[in-house]
CSV table of C-alpha atoms and ligand atoms in Angstrom, one decimal:
chain,number,residue,atom,x,y,z
A,431,MET,CA,15.6,11.2,-11.7
A,432,LYS,CA,13.1,13.9,-10.8
A,433,ILE,CA,10.6,14.8,-13.5
A,434,SER,CA,7.8,17.3,-13.8
A,435,ILE,CA,4.1,16.4,-14.1
A,436,ASN,CA,4.3,17.5,-17.8
A,437,GLU,CA,7.2,15.1,-18.5
A,438,ALA,CA,5.5,12.3,-16.5
A,439,SER,CA,2.3,12.8,-18.5
A,440,LYS,CA,4.2,12.6,-21.8
A,441,LYS,CA,6.0,9.4,-20.8
A,442,LEU,CA,2.7,7.8,-19.6
A,443,LEU,CA,1.0,8.7,-22.9
A,444,GLN,CA,3.9,6.9,-24.7
A,445,GLY,CA,3.3,3.8,-22.7
A,446,GLU,CA,6.2,4.3,-20.2
A,447,VAL,CA,6.3,3.7,-16.5
A,448,VAL,CA,6.9,6.5,-14.0
A,449,ALA,CA,6.9,6.7,-10.2
A,450,VAL,CA,4.2,8.9,-8.7
A,451,PRO,CA,3.5,10.3,-5.2
A,452,THR,CA,0.2,9.6,-3.4
A,453,GLU,CA,-0.9,10.4,0.2
A,454,THR,CA,-0.3,6.8,1.2
A,455,VAL,CA,2.9,5.5,-0.5
A,456,TYR,CA,4.6,6.1,-3.9
A,457,GLY,CA,3.2,4.2,-6.9
A,458,LEU,CA,4.7,2.8,-10.1
A,459,ALA,CA,2.3,4.1,-12.7
A,460,ALA,CA,1.2,3.2,-16.3
A,461,ARG,CA,-1.8,4.2,-18.3
A,462,PHE,CA,-4.5,1.6,-17.6
A,463,GLU,CA,-5.0,0.5,-21.2
A,464,HIS,CA,-1.3,0.4,-22.2
A,465,LEU,CA,-0.3,-3.3,-22.1
A,466,ASP,CA,3.4,-2.6,-22.5
A,467,GLY,CA,3.4,-0.3,-19.5
A,468,ILE,CA,1.5,-2.8,-17.4
A,469,TYR,CA,3.9,-5.7,-18.3
A,470,LYS,CA,6.9,-3.3,-17.5
A,471,ILE,CA,5.5,-2.7,-14.0
A,472,PHE,CA,5.3,-6.4,-13.2
A,473,GLN,CA,8.8,-6.9,-14.6
A,474,LEU,CA,10.4,-3.9,-12.8
A,475,LYS,CA,8.9,-4.8,-9.4
A,476,LYS,CA,9.5,-8.6,-10.0
A,477,ARG,CA,5.8,-8.9,-9.0
A,478,PRO,CA,4.1,-12.3,-9.3
A,479,GLN,CA,1.6,-12.2,-12.2
A,480,ASP,CA,-1.2,-13.3,-9.9
A,481,ASN,CA,-1.1,-10.1,-8.0
A,482,PRO,CA,-3.5,-7.5,-9.5
A,483,LEU,CA,-3.0,-3.7,-9.7
A,484,ILE,CA,-5.1,-0.9,-8.4
A,485,VAL,CA,-6.6,1.6,-10.9
A,486,HIS,CA,-6.3,5.2,-9.8
A,487,VAL,CA,-8.9,7.7,-11.0
A,488,GLY,CA,-8.7,11.5,-11.1
A,489,ASN,CA,-12.5,12.0,-10.5
A,490,LYS,CA,-15.4,10.0,-9.3
A,491,GLY,CA,-17.1,10.0,-12.7
A,492,GLN,CA,-14.4,7.9,-14.2
A,493,VAL,CA,-15.5,4.8,-12.2
A,494,GLY,CA,-18.6,4.6,-14.5
A,495,GLU,CA,-16.2,4.2,-17.5
A,496,LEU,CA,-14.4,1.3,-15.9
A,497,VAL,CA,-17.1,-0.8,-14.4
A,498,GLU,CA,-20.7,-1.7,-15.3
A,499,SER,CA,-22.3,-1.4,-11.8
A,500,CYS,CA,-21.5,-0.3,-8.3
A,501,PRO,CA,-22.2,-2.2,-5.1
A,502,PRO,CA,-24.7,-1.0,-2.4
A,503,GLY,CA,-23.2,1.7,-0.2
A,504,TYR,CA,-20.8,2.8,-2.8
A,505,GLU,CA,-22.1,6.4,-3.1
A,506,ASP,CA,-21.9,6.9,0.7
A,507,LEU,CA,-18.4,5.4,0.8
A,508,ILE,CA,-16.9,7.6,-1.9
A,509,ALA,CA,-18.7,10.7,-0.5
A,510,ALA,CA,-17.0,10.0,2.8
A,511,PHE,CA,-13.6,8.9,1.7
A,512,TRP,CA,-12.7,10.0,-1.8
A,513,PRO,CA,-10.4,11.5,-2.7
A,514,GLY,CA,-8.4,9.5,-0.1
A,515,PRO,CA,-6.9,6.2,1.0
A,516,LEU,CA,-9.8,3.8,0.3
A,517,THR,CA,-9.8,1.2,-2.5
A,518,LEU,CA,-13.0,-0.5,-3.5
A,519,ILE,CA,-13.1,-3.8,-5.4
A,520,PHE,CA,-15.8,-3.8,-8.0
A,521,PRO,CA,-17.2,-7.0,-9.7
A,522,ILE,CA,-17.0,-6.7,-13.5
A,523,ALA,CA,-18.3,-8.5,-16.5
A,524,LYS,CA,-16.4,-6.7,-19.3
A,525,ALA,CA,-12.6,-6.5,-19.5
A,526,ILE,CA,-12.3,-2.7,-19.8
A,527,VAL,CA,-9.3,-2.8,-17.6
A,528,PRO,CA,-7.0,-5.4,-19.2
A,529,ASP,CA,-6.9,-8.9,-17.8
A,530,VAL,CA,-3.2,-8.8,-17.1
A,531,ALA,CA,-3.7,-5.7,-14.8
A,532,ARG,CA,-6.5,-7.6,-12.9
A,533,ALA,CA,-4.5,-10.8,-12.8
A,534,GLY,CA,-7.5,-12.4,-14.6
A,535,LEU,CA,-9.9,-11.8,-11.8
A,536,PRO,CA,-13.6,-10.9,-12.5
A,537,SER,CA,-13.2,-7.7,-10.5
A,538,VAL,CA,-11.2,-4.5,-10.5
A,539,ALA,CA,-9.8,-2.4,-7.6
A,540,ILE,CA,-10.2,1.4,-7.9
A,541,ARG,CA,-9.3,4.3,-5.7
A,542,MET,CA,-9.2,8.1,-6.1
A,543,PRO,CA,-6.1,9.4,-4.3
A,544,SER,CA,-5.9,12.9,-2.8
A,545,HIS,CA,-2.3,13.9,-3.4
A,546,PRO,CA,-2.5,17.2,-5.4
A,547,GLN,CA,0.4,16.3,-7.8
A,548,MET,CA,-1.1,12.8,-8.4
A,549,LEU,CA,-4.5,14.4,-9.1
A,550,ALA,CA,-2.9,16.9,-11.6
A,551,LEU,CA,-1.2,13.9,-13.3
A,552,LEU,CA,-4.4,11.9,-13.4
A,553,ALA,CA,-6.2,14.9,-14.9
A,554,ALA,CA,-3.6,15.1,-17.7
A,555,SER,CA,-3.2,11.3,-18.3
A,556,GLY,CA,-6.5,9.6,-17.4
A,557,PRO,CA,-6.8,6.5,-15.1
A,558,LEU,CA,-3.5,5.0,-14.1
A,559,VAL,CA,-2.7,1.5,-12.8
A,560,ALA,CA,-0.2,1.7,-9.9
A,561,PRO,CA,1.1,-0.8,-7.4
A,562,SER,CA,3.4,0.5,-4.6
A,563,ALA,CA,6.7,1.7,-5.9
A,564,ASN,CA,9.0,-0.9,-4.2
A,565,LEU,CA,10.5,-4.2,-5.3
A,566,SER,CA,8.0,-7.0,-4.6
A,567,GLY,CA,8.2,-8.1,-1.0
A,568,ARG,CA,10.2,-5.1,0.2
A,569,PRO,CA,9.1,-2.1,2.3
A,570,SER,CA,7.0,0.4,0.4
A,571,ALA,CA,8.4,3.8,-0.7
A,572,THR,CA,7.3,6.9,1.2
A,573,CYS,CA,9.6,9.4,-0.5
A,574,ALA,CA,11.4,9.8,-3.9
A,575,ALA,CA,14.7,8.6,-2.5
A,576,HIS,CA,13.1,5.3,-1.5
A,577,VAL,CA,12.0,4.8,-5.1
A,578,GLU,CA,15.5,5.5,-6.3
A,579,GLU,CA,16.9,3.0,-3.8
A,580,ASP,CA,14.8,0.3,-5.4
A,581,PHE,CA,14.8,1.3,-9.1
A,582,GLY,CA,18.0,3.4,-9.5
A,583,HIS,CA,18.8,7.1,-9.8
A,584,GLU,CA,17.8,7.3,-13.5
A,585,PHE,CA,14.3,6.0,-12.8
A,586,PRO,CA,11.8,8.8,-13.5
A,587,VAL,CA,9.9,10.0,-10.4
A,588,VAL,CA,7.5,12.9,-9.7
A,589,ASP,CA,8.8,14.1,-6.4
A,590,GLY,CA,5.8,14.9,-4.2
A,591,GLY,CA,7.7,15.0,-0.9
A,592,ILE,CA,7.1,12.6,2.0
A,593,CYS,CA,3.8,10.7,1.8
A,594,ARG,CA,1.5,12.2,4.4
A,595,MET,CA,0.1,8.9,5.7
A,596,GLY,CA,2.8,6.4,5.0
A,597,LEU,CA,0.5,3.4,5.0
A,598,GLU,CA,-1.3,1.9,1.9
A,599,SER,CA,-5.0,2.4,1.3
A,600,THR,CA,-7.6,0.2,3.1
A,601,ILE,CA,-9.1,-2.2,0.6
A,602,LEU,CA,-12.8,-3.1,0.8
A,603,HIS,CA,-14.4,-6.1,-0.9
A,604,TRP,CA,-18.1,-6.5,-1.5
A,605,GLU,CA,-19.9,-9.8,-2.0
A,606,GLU,CA,-23.6,-10.5,-2.7
A,607,ASN,CA,-23.8,-13.0,0.1
A,608,GLY,CA,-21.0,-11.7,2.4
A,609,GLY,CA,-21.5,-7.9,2.3
A,610,TRP,CA,-18.5,-5.5,2.8
A,611,ARG,CA,-15.3,-6.9,4.3
A,612,ILE,CA,-11.9,-5.4,4.8
A,613,ALA,CA,-9.5,-7.2,2.4
A,614,ARG,CA,-6.5,-5.2,3.6
A,615,HIS,CA,-6.2,-3.0,6.6
A,616,GLY,CA,-4.9,0.5,5.8
A,617,ALA,CA,-5.0,4.2,6.2
A,618,VAL,CA,-8.8,4.3,6.8
A,619,SER,CA,-9.7,2.5,10.0
A,620,ALA,CA,-12.4,-0.1,10.4
A,621,GLU,CA,-14.1,2.2,13.0
A,622,SER,CA,-14.5,5.0,10.5
A,623,LEU,CA,-15.8,2.7,7.8
A,624,SER,CA,-18.4,1.3,10.2
A,625,GLN,CA,-19.9,4.8,10.6
A,626,ILE,CA,-20.8,4.6,6.9
A,627,ILE,CA,-21.5,0.9,6.0
A,628,SER,CA,-22.0,-2.2,8.0
A,629,LEU,CA,-18.8,-4.3,7.9
A,630,SER,CA,-18.9,-8.1,8.0
A,631,PRO,CA,-16.5,-9.8,10.4
A,632,VAL,CA,-12.9,-9.7,9.4
A,633,MET,CA,-11.7,-12.8,7.6
A,634,ILE,CA,-10.1,-15.6,9.5
A,635,GLU,CA,-6.4,-15.8,8.7
A,636,LYS,CA,-6.5,-19.3,7.2
A,637,GLU,CA,-9.2,-18.4,4.7
A,638,LYS,CA,-8.2,-17.6,1.1
A,639,PRO,CA,-7.2,-13.9,1.2
A,640,LEU,CA,-9.6,-11.5,-0.5
A,641,CYS,CA,-6.5,-9.7,-2.0
A,642,PRO,CA,-4.2,-12.1,-3.8
A,643,GLY,CA,-1.3,-9.9,-2.7
A,644,GLN,CA,-1.9,-10.8,0.9
A,645,LYS,CA,-0.5,-14.3,0.4
A,646,HIS,CA,2.9,-13.1,-0.8
A,647,ARG,CA,5.9,-12.0,1.2
A,648,HIS,CA,5.6,-8.3,2.1
A,649,TYR,CA,7.2,-5.1,3.5
A,650,SER,CA,10.3,-7.0,4.6
A,651,PRO,CA,13.8,-5.5,4.7
A,652,LYS,CA,16.8,-7.8,4.3
A,653,CYS,CA,17.4,-7.6,8.0
A,654,THR,CA,15.9,-10.5,9.9
A,655,LEU,CA,13.0,-9.2,12.1
A,656,ILE,CA,11.7,-11.0,15.2
A,657,ALA,CA,8.2,-10.1,16.4
A,658,GLY,CA,7.1,-10.3,20.0
A,659,PHE,CA,9.1,-9.7,23.2
A,660,GLU,CA,8.5,-12.9,25.1
A,661,GLU,CA,12.1,-14.0,24.6
A,662,TYR,CA,13.7,-10.5,24.4
A,663,ALA,CA,16.7,-10.4,26.8
A,664,GLY,CA,18.4,-7.2,25.7
A,665,ASP,CA,21.8,-8.7,24.8
A,666,GLU,CA,23.0,-5.8,22.7
A,667,ALA,CA,20.1,-6.3,20.3
A,668,CYS,CA,18.7,-3.8,17.9
A,669,VAL,CA,15.1,-2.9,18.6
A,670,VAL,CA,12.4,-1.2,16.4
A,671,GLY,CA,10.1,0.3,19.0
A,672,TYR,CA,8.5,3.4,20.5
A,673,SER,CA,10.0,6.5,22.1
A,674,ASP,CA,7.9,6.2,25.3
A,675,ARG,CA,9.0,2.6,26.0
A,676,LYS,CA,12.2,1.3,27.6
A,677,TYR,CA,14.2,-1.5,26.0
A,678,HIS,CA,16.9,-2.5,28.5
A,679,GLY,CA,20.2,-3.7,27.1
A,680,ALA,CA,19.4,-2.7,23.5
A,681,SER,CA,22.4,-1.8,21.4
A,682,GLN,CA,20.4,0.6,19.3
A,683,ILE,CA,16.7,1.6,19.2
A,684,LEU,CA,15.0,2.8,16.1
A,685,ALA,CA,11.9,4.6,17.4
A,686,LEU,CA,8.8,4.7,15.2
A,687,GLY,CA,7.4,7.5,17.4
A,688,ALA,CA,5.4,7.6,20.6
A,689,SER,CA,3.2,4.5,21.0
A,690,SER,CA,0.2,6.9,21.6
A,691,ARG,CA,0.7,8.5,18.1
A,692,PRO,CA,-0.4,6.0,15.4
A,693,ASP,CA,-0.2,8.7,12.7
A,694,GLU,CA,3.5,9.3,13.5
A,695,ILE,CA,4.2,5.6,13.6
A,696,ALA,CA,2.6,5.1,10.2
A,697,SER,CA,4.5,7.9,8.6
A,698,LYS,CA,7.8,6.6,9.8
A,699,LEU,CA,7.2,2.9,9.4
A,700,TYR,CA,8.7,2.1,6.0
A,701,ALA,CA,11.5,4.6,6.3
A,702,THR,CA,12.5,2.9,9.5
A,703,LEU,CA,12.4,-0.6,8.0
A,704,ARG,CA,14.6,0.7,5.1
A,705,LEU,CA,17.0,2.3,7.6
A,706,LEU,CA,17.8,-1.1,9.1
A,707,ASP,CA,19.2,-2.2,5.8
A,708,ALA,CA,21.0,1.2,5.2
A,709,ARG,CA,22.7,0.6,8.6
A,710,LYS,CA,23.4,-3.0,7.7
A,711,VAL,CA,21.6,-4.3,10.8
A,712,LYS,CA,21.5,-8.1,10.5
A,713,CYS,CA,18.7,-8.8,13.0
A,714,ALA,CA,16.3,-6.7,15.0
A,715,TRP,CA,13.4,-7.2,17.5
A,716,VAL,CA,10.2,-5.5,16.5
A,717,ASP,CA,7.8,-4.3,19.2
A,718,CYS,CA,4.4,-5.3,17.8
A,719,ARG,CA,2.6,-4.7,21.1
A,720,LEU,CA,-0.1,-2.3,19.9
A,721,PRO,CA,-3.8,-2.0,20.7
A,722,PRO,CA,-6.1,-4.0,18.3
A,723,PHE,CA,-8.2,-1.0,17.0
A,724,ASP,CA,-8.2,2.2,14.9
A,725,ALA,CA,-5.0,3.0,12.9
A,726,TYR,CA,-3.0,0.6,15.1
A,727,GLN,CA,-4.6,-2.4,13.2
A,728,ALA,CA,-2.9,-1.6,9.9
A,729,ILE,CA,0.4,-0.8,11.6
A,730,ALA,CA,0.4,-4.1,13.5
A,731,ASP,CA,-0.6,-5.9,10.2
A,732,ARG,CA,2.4,-4.4,8.4
A,733,LEU,CA,4.9,-5.0,11.2
A,734,LYS,CA,3.8,-8.7,11.6
A,735,ARG,CA,4.1,-9.3,7.8
A,736,ALA,CA,7.5,-7.6,7.7
A,737,CYS,CA,8.6,-10.1,10.4
A,738,GLN,CA,7.6,-13.1,8.3
A,739,ASN,CA,10.9,-12.9,6.4
B,1803,LIG,O1,-2.3,3.1,-1.1
B,1803,LIG,C1,-2.3,2.2,-2.0
B,1803,LIG,O2,-3.2,1.4,-2.2
B,1803,LIG,C2,-1.0,2.2,-2.9
B,1803,LIG,C3,-0.9,3.5,-3.7
B,1803,LIG,C4,0.2,3.5,-4.7
B,1803,LIG,O3,-2.2,3.7,-4.2
B,1803,LIG,N1,-1.0,1.0,-3.8
B,1803,LIG,C5,-0.8,-0.3,-3.3
B,1803,LIG,O4,-0.8,-1.1,-4.4
B,1803,LIG,O5,-0.7,-0.5,-2.2
B,1803,LIG,P1,-0.2,-2.7,-4.2
B,1803,LIG,O6,-0.2,-3.2,-5.6
B,1803,LIG,O7,1.0,-2.6,-3.5
B,1803,LIG,O8,-1.3,-3.4,-3.4
B,1803,LIG,C6,-2.6,-3.6,-4.0
B,1803,LIG,C7,-3.3,-4.7,-3.4
B,1803,LIG,C8,-2.7,-6.1,-3.6
B,1803,LIG,O9,-2.7,-6.8,-2.4
B,1803,LIG,C9,-3.6,-6.7,-4.7
B,1803,LIG,O10,-3.6,-8.2,-4.5
B,1803,LIG,C10,-4.9,-6.1,-4.3
B,1803,LIG,O11,-4.6,-4.8,-4.0
B,1803,LIG,N2,-5.9,-6.1,-5.4
B,1803,LIG,C11,-5.8,-5.3,-6.6
B,1803,LIG,N3,-6.8,-5.6,-7.4
B,1803,LIG,C12,-7.6,-6.5,-6.8
B,1803,LIG,C13,-8.8,-7.2,-7.1
B,1803,LIG,N4,-9.4,-7.1,-8.2
B,1803,LIG,N5,-9.3,-8.1,-6.2
B,1803,LIG,C14,-8.7,-8.3,-5.0
B,1803,LIG,N6,-7.5,-7.7,-4.6
B,1803,LIG,C15,-7.0,-6.8,-5.5
B,1804,LIG,MG1,2.6,-3.1,-2.2
């Protein structure tokens, strides 16, 4: 059910949950200090309790109200990337953001989104916790119809159109001894971050993930996805691929865009994964052959995780 920013703000102030647009993906929002709303988010998404939420702020000054101190390089990072798709994890000593929203961690993740409707809502409601607006483990939502697919037509959503980027924010983690590390690849590339701060090497897969969410199943449609093309033999298979590549023998090809256009691929990614289920496709091959740099890194990360279903 589409609602206005005014209606959304009223609901949020009463402790309710509403879906909101951001430039990355839609979020399921509640006021950061409303425990009822926070519990409701976990319940609605069927989200594991050990997976913390990102706090969204409407201006840079609000960070000082949520954390005691900022890591080195913080000023340069937010000058370069906020408002925008970069989330920073701040170590904290006091529980200003409730424990349950942080999954009990001694840190809090914060970002300032750039979507104009989200900024208007944040100005009216104050900081909001918001995970992506999808059932846990499922592909994220990049338009209001996706939110309704997962939570029903009666669920309140501020319709901000199709998300411009279509990929979640990049999450940066800072450690006294380790420096800055990417905890989740996303809409800001490692290359553009490296122009502002020095990045420590990306974590080894087997290490404990810096984001608890990374250990859970993610982005997966019901359709069984197979990554890699070593064994692909055509055979009337469904393929998720690129408009400039050939897939001999495929029964249907869902093109994410041209392989040279990562922005296009990112913006179509989740809609395409959802389309597989809408078309009741049982099994599909996913062409994960992408270069290991720039925006491709986050896309390859999502595709590979979606295939682990
Ligand atoms: O673009 C985005 O980031 C979207 C939009 C709605 O802002 N949000 C989003 O939220 O992707 P979610 O909940 O789907 O993913 C947040 C990730 C999870 O993997 C979670 O574990 C991690 O952020 N996270 C949150 N707080 C953290 C913390 N204190 N320490 C480490 N990881 C944290
Ligand atoms: Mg998510």
